[in-house]
Tab-separated table of C-alpha atoms in Angstrom:
chain	number	residue	atom	x	y	z
A	176	MET	CA	12.126	30.131	-9.617
A	177	ARG	CA	8.788	28.344	-9.139
A	178	ILE	CA	8.492	25.714	-6.406
A	179	GLU	CA	5.175	23.877	-6.222
A	180	VAL	CA	3.862	21.115	-3.964
A	181	ASP	CA	1.451	18.789	-5.779
A	182	ASP	CA	-2.084	19.214	-4.413
A	183	ASN	CA	-2.943	15.621	-5.354
A	184	SER	CA	-0.052	13.996	-3.478
A	185	GLY	CA	-0.041	12.865	0.118
A	186	PHE	CA	-1.950	10.472	2.328
A	187	CYS	CA	-4.855	8.518	0.916
A	188	PHE	CA	-8.037	8.498	3.021
A	189	GLY	CA	-7.212	5.120	4.564
A	190	VAL	CA	-3.925	6.402	5.978
A	191	VAL	CA	-5.545	9.677	7.087
A	192	THR	CA	-8.154	7.724	9.059
A	193	ALA	CA	-5.537	5.475	10.682
A	194	ILE	CA	-3.461	8.453	11.809
A	195	GLU	CA	-6.524	10.281	13.099
A	196	LYS	CA	-7.491	7.228	15.160
A	197	ALA	CA	-3.953	7.002	16.542
A	198	GLU	CA	-3.848	10.681	17.460
A	199	GLU	CA	-7.291	10.502	19.079
A	200	GLN	CA	-6.194	7.613	21.297
A	201	LEU	CA	-2.875	9.277	22.107
A	202	GLU	CA	-4.757	12.366	23.285
A	203	LYS	CA	-6.657	10.173	25.725
A	204	SER	CA	-3.942	7.852	27.002
A	205	GLY	CA	-0.560	9.256	25.959
A	206	THR	CA	0.626	5.867	24.695
A	207	LEU	CA	-0.543	3.380	22.090
A	208	TYR	CA	0.834	0.271	20.416
A	209	CYS	CA	0.718	-0.047	16.620
A	210	LEU	CA	1.212	-3.387	14.870
A	211	GLY	CA	3.846	-2.511	12.274
A	212	ASP	CA	4.700	0.975	11.014
A	213	ILE	CA	1.456	2.947	10.848
A	214	VAL	CA	2.535	4.186	7.415
A	215	HIS	CA	5.533	3.429	5.201
A	216	ASN	CA	7.216	6.724	5.967
A	217	ALA	CA	9.954	6.962	8.589
A	218	SER	CA	9.437	10.693	9.199
A	219	GLU	CA	5.746	10.285	10.029
A	220	VAL	CA	6.438	7.203	12.149
A	221	GLU	CA	8.978	9.229	14.140
A	222	ARG	CA	6.564	12.164	14.573
A	223	LEU	CA	3.997	9.843	16.095
A	224	ARG	CA	6.600	7.952	18.151
A	225	VAL	CA	7.462	11.183	19.921
A	226	ARG	CA	3.769	11.538	20.776
A	227	GLY	CA	3.682	8.040	22.287
A	228	LEU	CA	2.944	5.620	19.430
A	229	MET	CA	5.006	2.448	19.915
A	230	THR	CA	5.485	0.165	16.921
A	231	ILE	CA	5.481	-3.559	17.683
A	232	THR	CA	5.996	-6.708	15.648
A	233	HIS	CA	3.706	-9.732	15.369
A	234	ALA	CA	6.083	-11.641	17.646
A	235	GLU	CA	5.766	-8.901	20.265
A	236	LEU	CA	1.981	-8.922	19.899
A	237	ARG	CA	1.926	-12.571	20.957
A	238	THR	CA	3.550	-11.686	24.287
A	239	LEU	CA	1.512	-8.534	24.928
A	240	LYS	CA	-1.331	-8.695	27.450
A	241	ASP	CA	-4.178	-6.374	28.463
A	242	ALA	CA	-3.166	-3.528	26.122
A	243	THR	CA	-4.603	-1.415	23.306
A	244	VAL	CA	-3.255	-1.997	19.799
A	245	LEU	CA	-3.954	-0.127	16.574
A	246	LEU	CA	-4.225	-2.172	13.384
A	247	ARG	CA	-3.063	0.035	10.502
A	248	ALA	CA	-4.772	0.649	7.161
A	249	HIS	CA	-3.061	-2.306	5.434
A	250	GLY	CA	-5.235	-4.804	7.273
A	251	GLU	CA	-4.422	-8.049	9.077
A	252	PRO	CA	-5.144	-11.779	8.669
A	253	PRO	CA	-7.685	-13.497	10.958
A	254	SER	CA	-4.863	-14.963	13.075
A	255	THR	CA	-3.993	-11.483	14.368
A	256	TYR	CA	-7.511	-10.977	15.733
A	257	SER	CA	-7.339	-14.403	17.373
A	258	VAL	CA	-4.105	-13.509	19.163
A	259	ALA	CA	-5.608	-10.211	20.307
A	260	GLU	CA	-8.673	-11.945	21.742
A	261	GLU	CA	-6.569	-14.573	23.535
A	262	ASN	CA	-4.347	-11.885	25.101
A	263	ASN	CA	-7.214	-9.590	26.130
A	264	ILE	CA	-6.002	-6.895	23.749
A	265	ARG	CA	-8.331	-4.077	22.799
A	266	VAL	CA	-8.103	-3.551	19.037
A	267	ILE	CA	-8.506	-0.195	17.322
A	268	ASP	CA	-9.136	-1.387	13.790
A	269	ALA	CA	-7.992	1.172	11.212
A	270	THR	CA	-8.112	-1.199	8.247
A	271	CYS	CA	-8.848	0.804	5.094
A	272	PRO	CA	-12.474	0.231	3.956
A	273	VAL	CA	-11.257	-0.672	0.461
A	274	VAL	CA	-8.897	-3.305	1.881
A	275	LEU	CA	-11.572	-4.567	4.267
A	276	GLN	CA	-14.022	-5.059	1.402
A	277	LEU	CA	-11.387	-6.978	-0.570
A	278	GLN	CA	-10.634	-9.199	2.424
A	279	ARG	CA	-14.322	-10.046	2.699
A	280	ARG	CA	-14.616	-10.867	-1.018
A	281	ILE	CA	-11.663	-13.227	-0.904
A	282	LYS	CA	-12.816	-14.834	2.341
A	283	GLU	CA	-16.322	-15.415	0.972
A	284	ALA	CA	-15.004	-16.851	-2.304
A	285	TYR	CA	-12.684	-19.203	-0.443
A	286	ALA	CA	-15.401	-20.299	2.002
A	287	GLU	CA	-17.914	-20.956	-0.786
A	288	ASN	CA	-15.502	-23.058	-2.809
A	289	LEU	CA	-14.434	-24.948	0.300
A	290	ARG	CA	-18.104	-25.705	1.007
A	291	ARG	CA	-18.604	-26.937	-2.564
A	292	ARG	CA	-15.621	-29.274	-2.296
A	293	GLU	CA	-16.659	-30.664	1.081
A	294	SER	CA	-20.235	-31.232	-0.130
A	295	GLY	CA	-18.992	-33.123	-3.171
A	296	GLU	CA	-20.147	-30.550	-5.732
A	297	THR	CA	-16.566	-30.314	-6.982
A	298	THR	CA	-13.363	-32.240	-6.373
A	299	GLU	CA	-10.930	-29.361	-6.776
A	300	MET	CA	-11.069	-25.797	-5.507
A	301	PRO	CA	-10.069	-22.915	-7.798
A	302	LEU	CA	-6.644	-21.403	-7.328
A	303	ILE	CA	-6.870	-17.974	-5.731
A	304	LEU	CA	-4.145	-15.720	-7.096
A	305	ILE	CA	-3.272	-12.329	-5.642
A	306	TYR	CA	-1.337	-9.883	-7.778
A	307	GLY	CA	0.785	-8.031	-5.254
A	308	LYS	CA	4.075	-7.734	-3.424
A	309	GLU	CA	5.167	-10.863	-1.574
A	310	GLY	CA	5.392	-10.168	2.154
A	311	HIS	CA	3.561	-6.832	1.977
A	312	ALA	CA	1.320	-6.247	5.014
A	313	GLU	CA	-1.846	-5.914	2.928
A	314	VAL	CA	-1.021	-9.032	0.916
A	315	ASN	CA	-0.369	-11.033	4.095
A	316	GLY	CA	-3.821	-10.025	5.280
A	317	LEU	CA	-5.403	-11.116	2.009
A	318	VAL	CA	-3.641	-14.485	1.944
A	319	GLY	CA	-4.780	-14.997	5.527
A	320	GLN	CA	-8.413	-14.978	4.376
A	321	THR	CA	-7.725	-18.258	2.537
A	322	ASN	CA	-6.049	-20.111	5.385
A	323	GLY	CA	-2.734	-19.366	3.680
A	324	GLU	CA	-3.676	-21.135	0.436
A	325	ALA	CA	-3.772	-18.148	-1.968
A	326	ILE	CA	-0.738	-17.733	-4.219
A	327	VAL	CA	0.947	-14.347	-4.592
A	328	ILE	CA	2.205	-13.362	-8.044
A	329	GLN	CA	4.423	-10.317	-8.471
A	330	ASN	CA	4.895	-10.490	-12.247
A	331	ALA	CA	4.136	-12.624	-15.291
A	332	ASP	CA	7.208	-14.813	-14.709
A	333	ASP	CA	5.577	-16.132	-11.533
A	334	LEU	CA	2.907	-17.759	-13.704
A	335	ASP	CA	5.506	-20.259	-14.979
A	336	SER	CA	5.239	-22.284	-11.769
A	337	ILE	CA	1.433	-22.246	-11.546
A	338	ASP	CA	-0.936	-24.942	-12.814
A	339	LEU	CA	-2.988	-22.808	-15.187
A	340	SER	CA	-5.184	-25.755	-16.159
A	341	ARG	CA	-7.091	-25.281	-12.906
A	342	ASP	CA	-9.913	-22.812	-12.406
A	343	ILE	CA	-8.446	-19.474	-11.340
A	344	LEU	CA	-9.735	-16.506	-9.356
A	345	LEU	CA	-7.468	-13.449	-9.643
A	346	TYR	CA	-7.504	-10.453	-7.280
A	347	SER	CA	-5.124	-7.542	-6.838
A	348	GLN	CA	-3.466	-5.730	-3.965
A	349	THR	CA	-5.311	-2.417	-3.804
A	350	THR	CA	-2.252	-0.235	-4.493
A	351	LYS	CA	-0.916	-2.023	-7.572
A	352	SER	CA	-0.976	-0.332	-10.976
A	353	LEU	CA	-3.880	-0.903	-13.348
A	354	ASP	CA	-1.502	-1.491	-16.251
A	355	GLY	CA	0.344	-4.169	-14.305
A	356	PHE	CA	-2.898	-5.919	-13.387
A	357	ARG	CA	-4.158	-5.831	-16.973
A	358	HIS	CA	-0.870	-7.312	-18.160
A	359	ILE	CA	-1.255	-10.239	-15.739
A	360	VAL	CA	-4.828	-10.796	-16.928
A	361	GLU	CA	-3.757	-10.902	-20.589
A	362	GLU	CA	-0.862	-13.246	-19.782
A	363	ILE	CA	-3.170	-15.711	-18.055
A	364	LYS	CA	-5.673	-15.552	-20.916
A	365	ALA	CA	-2.921	-16.181	-23.465
A	366	ARG	CA	-1.458	-19.154	-21.590
A	367	LYS	CA	-4.633	-20.799	-20.344
A	368	GLN	CA	-5.909	-23.749	-22.386
A	369	THR	CA	-8.450	-25.299	-20.015
A	370	GLY	CA	-10.359	-24.396	-16.871
A	371	GLY	CA	-12.221	-21.281	-15.877
A	372	PHE	CA	-10.739	-17.856	-15.236
A	373	GLU	CA	-12.359	-15.012	-13.334
A	374	TYR	CA	-10.525	-11.813	-12.482
A	375	PHE	CA	-11.534	-8.924	-10.264
A	376	ASP	CA	-10.131	-5.405	-10.550
A	377	THR	CA	-9.758	-4.611	-6.853
A	378	ILE	CA	-7.373	-1.676	-7.217
A	379	CYS	CA	-8.202	1.441	-5.203
A	380	ARG	CA	-9.314	4.165	-7.598
A	381	GLN	CA	-8.120	6.954	-5.315
A	382	VAL	CA	-4.610	5.577	-5.849
A	383	ALA	CA	-5.038	4.608	-9.500
A	384	ASN	CA	-6.575	7.947	-10.497
A	385	ARG	CA	-3.537	9.793	-9.202
A	386	LEU	CA	-1.416	8.512	-12.056
A	387	SER	CA	-2.756	10.760	-14.799
A	388	LYS	CA	-2.622	13.828	-12.540
A	389	LEU	CA	0.875	12.928	-11.385
A	390	ARG	CA	2.092	12.584	-14.975
A	391	GLU	CA	0.689	16.029	-15.795
A	392	PHE	CA	2.329	17.525	-12.715
A	393	ALA	CA	5.718	15.930	-13.452
A	394	ALA	CA	5.632	17.072	-17.072
A	395	SER	CA	4.841	20.663	-16.076
A	396	HIS	CA	8.120	21.187	-14.178
A	397	ASP	CA	11.800	21.239	-15.120
A	398	ALA	CA	12.685	18.979	-12.182
A	399	ILE	CA	10.752	16.785	-9.766
A	400	VAL	CA	11.579	15.893	-6.175
A	401	PHE	CA	9.559	12.811	-5.282
A	402	VAL	CA	9.238	12.198	-1.544
A	403	SER	CA	8.603	8.650	-0.373
A	404	GLY	CA	9.624	6.199	2.316
A	405	ALA	CA	11.875	3.321	1.284
A	406	LYS	CA	9.220	0.752	2.320
A	407	SER	CA	6.414	2.228	0.208
A	408	SER	CA	5.371	0.012	-2.720
A	409	ASN	CA	3.039	2.734	-3.927
A	410	GLY	CA	5.938	5.210	-3.803
A	411	LYS	CA	8.085	3.040	-6.075
A	412	VAL	CA	5.279	2.797	-8.638
A	413	LEU	CA	4.462	6.512	-8.637
A	414	PHE	CA	8.109	7.568	-8.786
A	415	GLU	CA	8.647	5.448	-11.900
A	416	GLU	CA	5.643	7.153	-13.469
A	417	CYS	CA	7.289	10.519	-12.793
A	418	ARG	CA	10.514	9.390	-14.417
A	419	LYS	CA	8.698	8.232	-17.527
A	420	VAL	CA	7.563	11.782	-18.275
A	421	ASN	CA	10.386	13.738	-16.620
A	422	ALA	CA	13.935	12.346	-16.630
A	423	ARG	CA	14.899	14.897	-13.992
A	424	SER	CA	12.899	13.172	-11.267
A	425	TYR	CA	14.705	12.482	-8.008
A	426	LEU	CA	13.626	10.259	-5.126
A	427	VAL	CA	14.248	11.321	-1.510
A	428	SER	CA	12.896	10.037	1.798
A	429	ASP	CA	13.408	13.375	3.578
A	430	GLY	CA	15.345	16.630	3.315
A	431	SER	CA	18.642	15.010	4.286
A	432	GLY	CA	18.669	13.057	1.028
A	433	LEU	CA	18.274	16.109	-1.178
A	434	ASP	CA	21.201	16.943	-3.480
A	435	MET	CA	20.706	20.544	-4.541
A	436	SER	CA	23.216	20.184	-7.393
A	437	LEU	CA	20.700	17.974	-9.202
A	438	LEU	CA	18.301	20.919	-9.401
A	439	GLU	CA	20.755	23.330	-11.010
A	440	GLY	CA	19.340	25.166	-14.012
A	441	ALA	CA	15.736	24.292	-13.200
A	442	ASP	CA	13.369	27.252	-13.314
A	443	SER	CA	10.439	25.183	-12.056
A	444	ILE	CA	10.625	22.489	-9.354
A	445	GLY	CA	7.731	20.227	-8.404
A	446	ILE	CA	7.432	18.409	-5.076
A	447	CYS	CA	5.199	15.338	-5.004
A	448	GLY	CA	4.948	12.024	-3.180
A	449	ALA	CA	3.266	8.725	-2.443
A	450	THR	CA	-0.023	7.962	-0.700
A	451	SER	CA	2.118	7.317	2.395
A	452	THR	CA	3.919	10.678	2.242
A	453	PRO	CA	2.736	13.362	4.714
A	454	ARG	CA	2.034	16.776	3.242
A	455	TRP	CA	3.982	18.463	6.025
A	456	LEU	CA	7.118	16.637	4.858
A	457	MET	CA	6.661	17.758	1.242
A	458	ALA	CA	6.094	21.317	2.470
A	459	ASP	CA	9.265	21.129	4.591
A	460	ILE	CA	11.305	20.012	1.582
A	461	ALA	CA	9.855	22.808	-0.554
A	462	GLU	CA	10.896	25.289	2.148
A	463	LEU	CA	14.362	23.713	2.331
A	464	ILE	CA	14.841	24.113	-1.418
A	465	LYS	CA	13.640	27.707	-1.252
A	466	ASN	CA	16.039	28.556	1.588
A	467	ASN	CA	19.013	26.921	-0.156
A	468	LEU	CA	18.311	28.816	-3.354
A	469	GLU	CA	18.076	32.098	-1.456
A	470	LYS	CA	21.467	31.443	0.121
A	471	GLU	CA	23.015	30.824	-3.280
A	472	SER	CA	21.567	33.990	-4.836
């Protein structure tokens, strides 16, 4: 029996940096607030909670005073920084550099087109579309750069309710799939009769480049155990990619969700996960499988 943990799975650099910043502050103070789950993985959130990391909501942030708060890799809208300043909150900003760059691009595009409208150069601003998951933390941060005016599209059907005769600027949530983004681009091109259309591939390549390696890994094993938190959008995308090449791919959030009967007859088992999945959790599940198999033999 061969059990292998995928070397290419696990935290992306943005999540690694956020966790390192949290742990560094916890070493100093013993407690720290985090606005939202630091990563979409309940096991990692619990590990850090035990160390003193307290997750708070945006509503709780508004009532917090004179504290230190970590902003996770997903990023935040400008309103969050305003609340922090008003409440004398020290911010540890762990926004992923890729997300931060995208926020700036959208903010600058919005500001420039607003200036052009107010100066009379144009009468109508372009529609800013964001291909992403409605309500996702990163997407909320991106929409916030446009004073809430950007429109989120999750699939091609969402284009039915959009005035495609207007000029359009299209961006993407950094963790969406390249294929999905390209499909949206082609749909807009096919439907658009008038007006300009500019689109910007703003997908993180560290995430996107995992796909080909993940497909190879999934195809090289008899069965795949994919480890991902229920809240992870990236996890849902990557798991589906596993299933496309290996029908015996099973999704678990931790060891308690593992059904060993599903792995019967497999001579080779691969363990992989999302960009929000800690490597220690994948290693723990590999060890759990190994121990269960030894008991059965």
